Amino acid sequence: MTRPPYAPPTLPEEIALLEAMATIAPKGVRIGCRKIRDEDEAHLLPEEARAIPARHPAIRRASGAARWIAHGLLWDIGLNDFAVLRTSSGAPVWPDGMTGSLAHDNEMAVAAVAPVSHIGSLGIDVEPAQPLPHDIFALVTTPADTTEALNQDLTGRILFSAKEAVYKAVYPLDREILGYEDIAVDLNAGLAMTATGHRVKLLYCVAPRVVVVAFICGN
C-alpha cells in the first residue's frame, strides 16, 4: 500500500532542529528529523519490522521514526515505499544510486539521503546538546584530534558525534570495523582521516541538538 508523503515537522523542537540542520546540509543532501513518539514502530514497513531484531519497544520506536523520515526523503525523489532494510552489521541498505544514513538519540531521530553522483558516502549522528561525560571523552579523544569547537562546553559531544558519523560514512566503502582511535578529527578544518585512508568532510550544528554530517564527495 502506498503511504502518504513525509509531512514537515510540526513540533517546535523539530522545526528548530530542521532549520539548524538545513544550514549544514551539503549540496545534494536531503535531510530530516522527527521527535520520537509513542507507537512510531508502526512506521516500519513490514519488511523493515522483520529485519530489525531488537524487541525493546524504545529501540523499535526510534527505528520507526528514523525510517519514517527516510521514507519521506526518498518519496520526494520518486522512490515510494522503499523498505530501508539492514545488513548483518546493522547498516541501512539504500536504493541503487543512493547513499544515506540514520541516527537517533533517546528523543530525536534524523536521516539524510543523497545521490551517489553528488555524495559518495554519507553519515549522520545526533546527540543531546550536553557535555560529554569525562570518562567517555577519555575513550573518544586521541592526540591526533584537534578538538577546538565553536562551543567549548560541547567539544567532547561534537567529537563523539563526529566519529560516529564518520564511521557510518566509511563503513560501507570497505567494511572495516573502526575504533575511536582509528578516526582523527580536526574540528577546526571540518575534516577527519581514518586509519583506512579515507578523508571525510564534517559539518555540524550544536543547537538545539548536536548533529554532525560526515560525507565523502561523489565522482
Short mmCIF file of C-alpha atoms in Angstrom, two decimals:
data_model
loop_
_atom_site.label_atom_id
_atom_site.label_comp_id
_atom_site.label_asym_id
_atom_site.label_seq_id
_atom_site.Cartn_x
_atom_site.Cartn_y
_atom_site.Cartn_z
CA MET A 1 0.00 0.00 0.00
CA THR A 2 1.34 3.41 -0.90
CA ARG A 3 1.92 5.53 2.18
CA PRO A 4 1.27 9.29 2.42
CA PRO A 5 4.27 11.51 1.83
CA TYR A 6 6.54 12.67 4.61
CA ALA A 7 4.93 15.57 6.48
CA PRO A 8 7.08 18.53 7.56
CA PRO A 9 7.90 18.78 11.27
CA THR A 10 5.23 20.42 13.41
CA LEU A 11 6.67 20.42 16.93
CA PRO A 12 8.79 23.43 17.92
CA GLU A 13 11.85 21.30 18.71
CA GLU A 14 11.57 19.57 15.34
CA ILE A 15 11.24 22.84 13.45
CA ALA A 16 14.22 24.36 15.28
CA LEU A 17 16.40 21.34 14.61
CA LEU A 18 15.41 21.10 10.96
CA GLU A 19 16.29 24.75 10.46
CA ALA A 20 19.70 24.19 12.06
CA MET A 21 20.32 21.05 10.02
CA ALA A 22 19.39 22.85 6.81
CA THR A 23 22.25 25.29 7.38
CA ILE A 24 24.83 22.46 7.39
CA ALA A 25 23.39 20.05 4.83
CA PRO A 26 25.84 19.65 1.91
CA LYS A 27 24.57 20.35 -1.58
CA GLY A 28 22.57 17.41 -2.86
CA VAL A 29 21.78 16.03 0.61
CA ARG A 30 18.16 15.77 1.73
CA ILE A 31 17.81 15.82 5.49
CA GLY A 32 15.02 15.47 8.05
CA CYS A 33 14.22 14.96 11.72
CA ARG A 34 11.40 13.70 13.94
CA LYS A 35 10.84 13.69 17.67
CA ILE A 36 10.33 10.05 18.63
CA ARG A 37 6.72 9.38 19.57
CA ASP A 38 4.84 6.52 21.15
CA GLU A 39 3.89 3.90 18.53
CA ASP A 40 6.45 5.15 15.97
CA GLU A 41 7.29 1.49 15.42
CA ALA A 42 4.10 1.45 13.33
CA HIS A 43 6.00 3.42 10.68
CA LEU A 44 8.21 0.41 9.96
CA LEU A 45 7.27 -1.25 6.69
CA PRO A 46 6.60 -4.99 7.12
CA GLU A 47 9.98 -5.97 5.65
CA GLU A 48 11.74 -3.49 7.95
CA ALA A 49 9.91 -4.75 11.02
CA ARG A 50 11.08 -8.29 10.25
CA ALA A 51 14.66 -7.16 9.61
CA ILE A 52 15.11 -5.35 12.92
CA PRO A 53 15.90 -7.93 15.61
CA ALA A 54 15.57 -5.60 18.60
CA ARG A 55 12.42 -6.30 20.58
CA HIS A 56 12.80 -3.42 23.06
CA PRO A 57 9.92 -1.01 22.34
CA ALA A 58 12.10 2.12 22.62
CA ILE A 59 14.55 0.81 20.02
CA ARG A 60 11.80 -0.16 17.62
CA ARG A 61 10.11 3.23 18.07
CA ALA A 62 13.39 5.01 17.30
CA SER A 63 13.98 2.82 14.26
CA GLY A 64 10.45 3.52 13.06
CA ALA A 65 10.88 7.25 13.48
CA ALA A 66 14.19 7.30 11.58
CA ARG A 67 12.82 5.19 8.75
CA TRP A 68 9.65 7.27 8.54
CA ILE A 69 11.89 10.26 7.80
CA ALA A 70 13.86 8.24 5.24
CA HIS A 71 10.66 7.07 3.54
CA GLY A 72 9.62 10.68 3.06
CA LEU A 73 13.00 11.85 1.82
CA LEU A 74 13.04 9.03 -0.74
CA TRP A 75 9.39 9.65 -1.64
CA ASP A 76 10.29 13.20 -2.60
CA ILE A 77 12.57 11.89 -5.34
CA GLY A 78 10.12 9.30 -6.61
CA LEU A 79 11.19 6.24 -4.58
CA ASN A 80 7.87 5.31 -2.99
CA ASP A 81 7.56 2.71 -0.22
CA PHE A 82 11.24 1.73 -0.34
CA ALA A 83 11.97 -0.54 2.61
CA VAL A 84 15.20 0.54 4.31
CA LEU A 85 16.47 -2.86 5.41
CA ARG A 86 19.69 -3.52 7.31
CA THR A 87 22.78 -5.61 6.70
CA SER A 88 24.07 -8.10 9.24
CA SER A 89 26.26 -5.30 10.60
CA GLY A 90 23.23 -3.09 11.19
CA ALA A 91 23.99 -0.63 8.38
CA PRO A 92 20.92 0.51 6.40
CA VAL A 93 20.54 -0.57 2.78
CA TRP A 94 19.70 2.21 0.32
CA PRO A 95 18.33 2.15 -3.24
CA ASP A 96 20.78 1.78 -6.11
CA GLY A 97 22.39 5.11 -6.86
CA MET A 98 21.66 6.49 -3.39
CA THR A 99 23.56 6.79 -0.13
CA GLY A 100 22.17 7.72 3.24
CA SER A 101 22.34 7.45 7.00
CA LEU A 102 20.03 7.16 10.01
CA ALA A 103 20.57 8.14 13.63
CA HIS A 104 18.71 8.75 16.85
CA ASP A 105 19.28 9.58 20.47
CA ASN A 106 16.71 8.95 23.19
CA GLU A 107 14.37 11.68 21.97
CA MET A 108 15.09 12.64 18.35
CA ALA A 109 15.63 10.74 15.10
CA VAL A 110 17.36 12.10 12.00
CA ALA A 111 18.02 10.86 8.48
CA ALA A 112 19.87 12.02 5.40
CA VAL A 113 19.96 10.75 1.81
CA ALA A 114 21.79 11.80 -1.34
CA PRO A 115 22.53 10.53 -4.86
CA VAL A 116 25.98 8.99 -5.09
CA SER A 117 26.68 11.26 -8.07
CA HIS A 118 26.81 14.12 -5.53
CA ILE A 119 27.87 12.36 -2.33
CA GLY A 120 29.89 9.18 -2.48
CA SER A 121 29.09 8.14 1.08
CA LEU A 122 27.24 9.76 3.96
CA GLY A 123 26.96 9.51 7.72
CA ILE A 124 24.88 11.40 10.27
CA ASP A 125 24.68 11.42 14.05
CA VAL A 126 22.53 13.24 16.61
CA GLU A 127 23.24 13.79 20.28
CA PRO A 128 21.76 15.87 23.10
CA ALA A 129 23.39 19.28 23.41
CA GLN A 130 25.03 18.39 26.72
CA PRO A 131 28.67 17.99 27.73
CA LEU A 132 30.07 14.51 27.21
CA PRO A 133 30.88 12.68 30.47
CA HIS A 134 34.60 12.86 31.23
CA ASP A 135 35.11 9.09 31.22
CA ILE A 136 33.61 8.79 27.74
CA PHE A 137 35.59 11.79 26.49
CA ALA A 138 38.77 10.00 27.60
CA LEU A 139 37.80 6.99 25.47
CA VAL A 140 36.88 9.04 22.40
CA THR A 141 39.68 11.59 22.10
CA THR A 142 43.23 10.89 20.89
CA PRO A 143 46.34 13.07 20.49
CA ALA A 144 45.62 13.17 16.75
CA ASP A 145 42.34 15.05 17.28
CA THR A 146 42.06 18.82 17.03
CA THR A 147 39.18 19.44 19.38
CA GLU A 148 38.64 23.18 19.36
CA ALA A 149 34.97 23.78 18.57
CA LEU A 150 32.53 26.63 18.23
CA ASN A 151 31.06 25.70 21.60
CA GLN A 152 33.80 24.66 24.02
CA ASP A 153 31.34 23.13 26.50
CA LEU A 154 30.19 20.74 23.79
CA THR A 155 33.59 19.90 22.29
CA GLY A 156 33.53 16.34 23.60
CA ARG A 157 29.98 15.73 22.43
CA ILE A 158 30.76 17.10 18.96
CA LEU A 159 33.89 14.95 18.73
CA PHE A 160 31.96 11.84 19.78
CA SER A 161 29.20 12.57 17.29
CA ALA A 162 31.72 13.29 14.53
CA LYS A 163 33.44 9.94 14.97
CA GLU A 164 30.10 8.14 14.95
CA ALA A 165 29.09 9.92 11.73
CA VAL A 166 32.48 9.26 10.10
CA TYR A 167 32.24 5.57 10.90
CA LYS A 168 28.81 5.41 9.27
CA ALA A 169 30.14 7.19 6.19
CA VAL A 170 33.18 4.97 5.64
CA TYR A 171 31.96 1.54 6.75
CA PRO A 172 30.02 0.83 3.53
CA LEU A 173 33.17 1.56 1.50
CA ASP A 174 35.49 -1.09 2.96
CA ARG A 175 33.52 -2.92 5.69
CA GLU A 176 36.27 -2.28 8.24
CA ILE A 177 35.45 -2.00 11.93
CA LEU A 178 37.00 1.22 13.25
CA GLY A 179 37.55 2.30 16.83
CA TYR A 180 37.64 5.88 18.04
CA GLU A 181 41.44 5.70 17.86
CA ASP A 182 41.19 4.92 14.14
CA ILE A 183 39.49 8.24 13.33
CA ALA A 184 41.39 11.53 13.67
CA VAL A 185 39.09 14.56 13.71
CA ASP A 186 40.03 18.18 13.08
CA LEU A 187 37.01 20.23 14.13
CA ASN A 188 38.71 23.46 13.04
CA ALA A 189 39.19 22.25 9.48
CA GLY A 190 35.94 20.25 9.33
CA LEU A 191 37.84 17.11 8.31
CA ALA A 192 38.52 13.60 9.53
CA MET A 193 41.04 10.98 8.45
CA THR A 194 40.57 7.28 9.05
CA ALA A 195 43.17 4.60 9.55
CA THR A 196 41.84 3.06 6.33
CA GLY A 197 42.85 6.15 4.35
CA HIS A 198 39.53 7.94 3.91
CA ARG A 199 39.40 11.73 4.07
CA VAL A 200 35.95 12.75 5.27
CA LYS A 201 34.38 16.21 5.40
CA LEU A 202 32.47 17.27 8.51
CA LEU A 203 29.73 19.81 9.13
CA TYR A 204 27.91 20.27 12.42
CA CYS A 205 25.38 22.29 14.37
CA VAL A 206 25.09 22.46 18.16
CA ALA A 207 21.58 23.77 18.87
CA PRO A 208 19.00 22.66 19.69
CA ARG A 209 20.89 19.35 19.42
CA VAL A 210 24.33 18.33 18.26
CA VAL A 211 24.11 16.97 14.71
CA VAL A 212 27.14 16.03 12.63
CA VAL A 213 27.07 15.21 8.92
CA ALA A 214 30.11 13.35 7.58
CA PHE A 215 30.50 12.85 3.86
CA ILE A 216 32.79 11.92 1.02
CA CYS A 217 32.10 13.71 -2.25
CA GLY A 218 30.91 11.73 -5.25
CA ASN A 219 32.63 11.37 -8.58
#
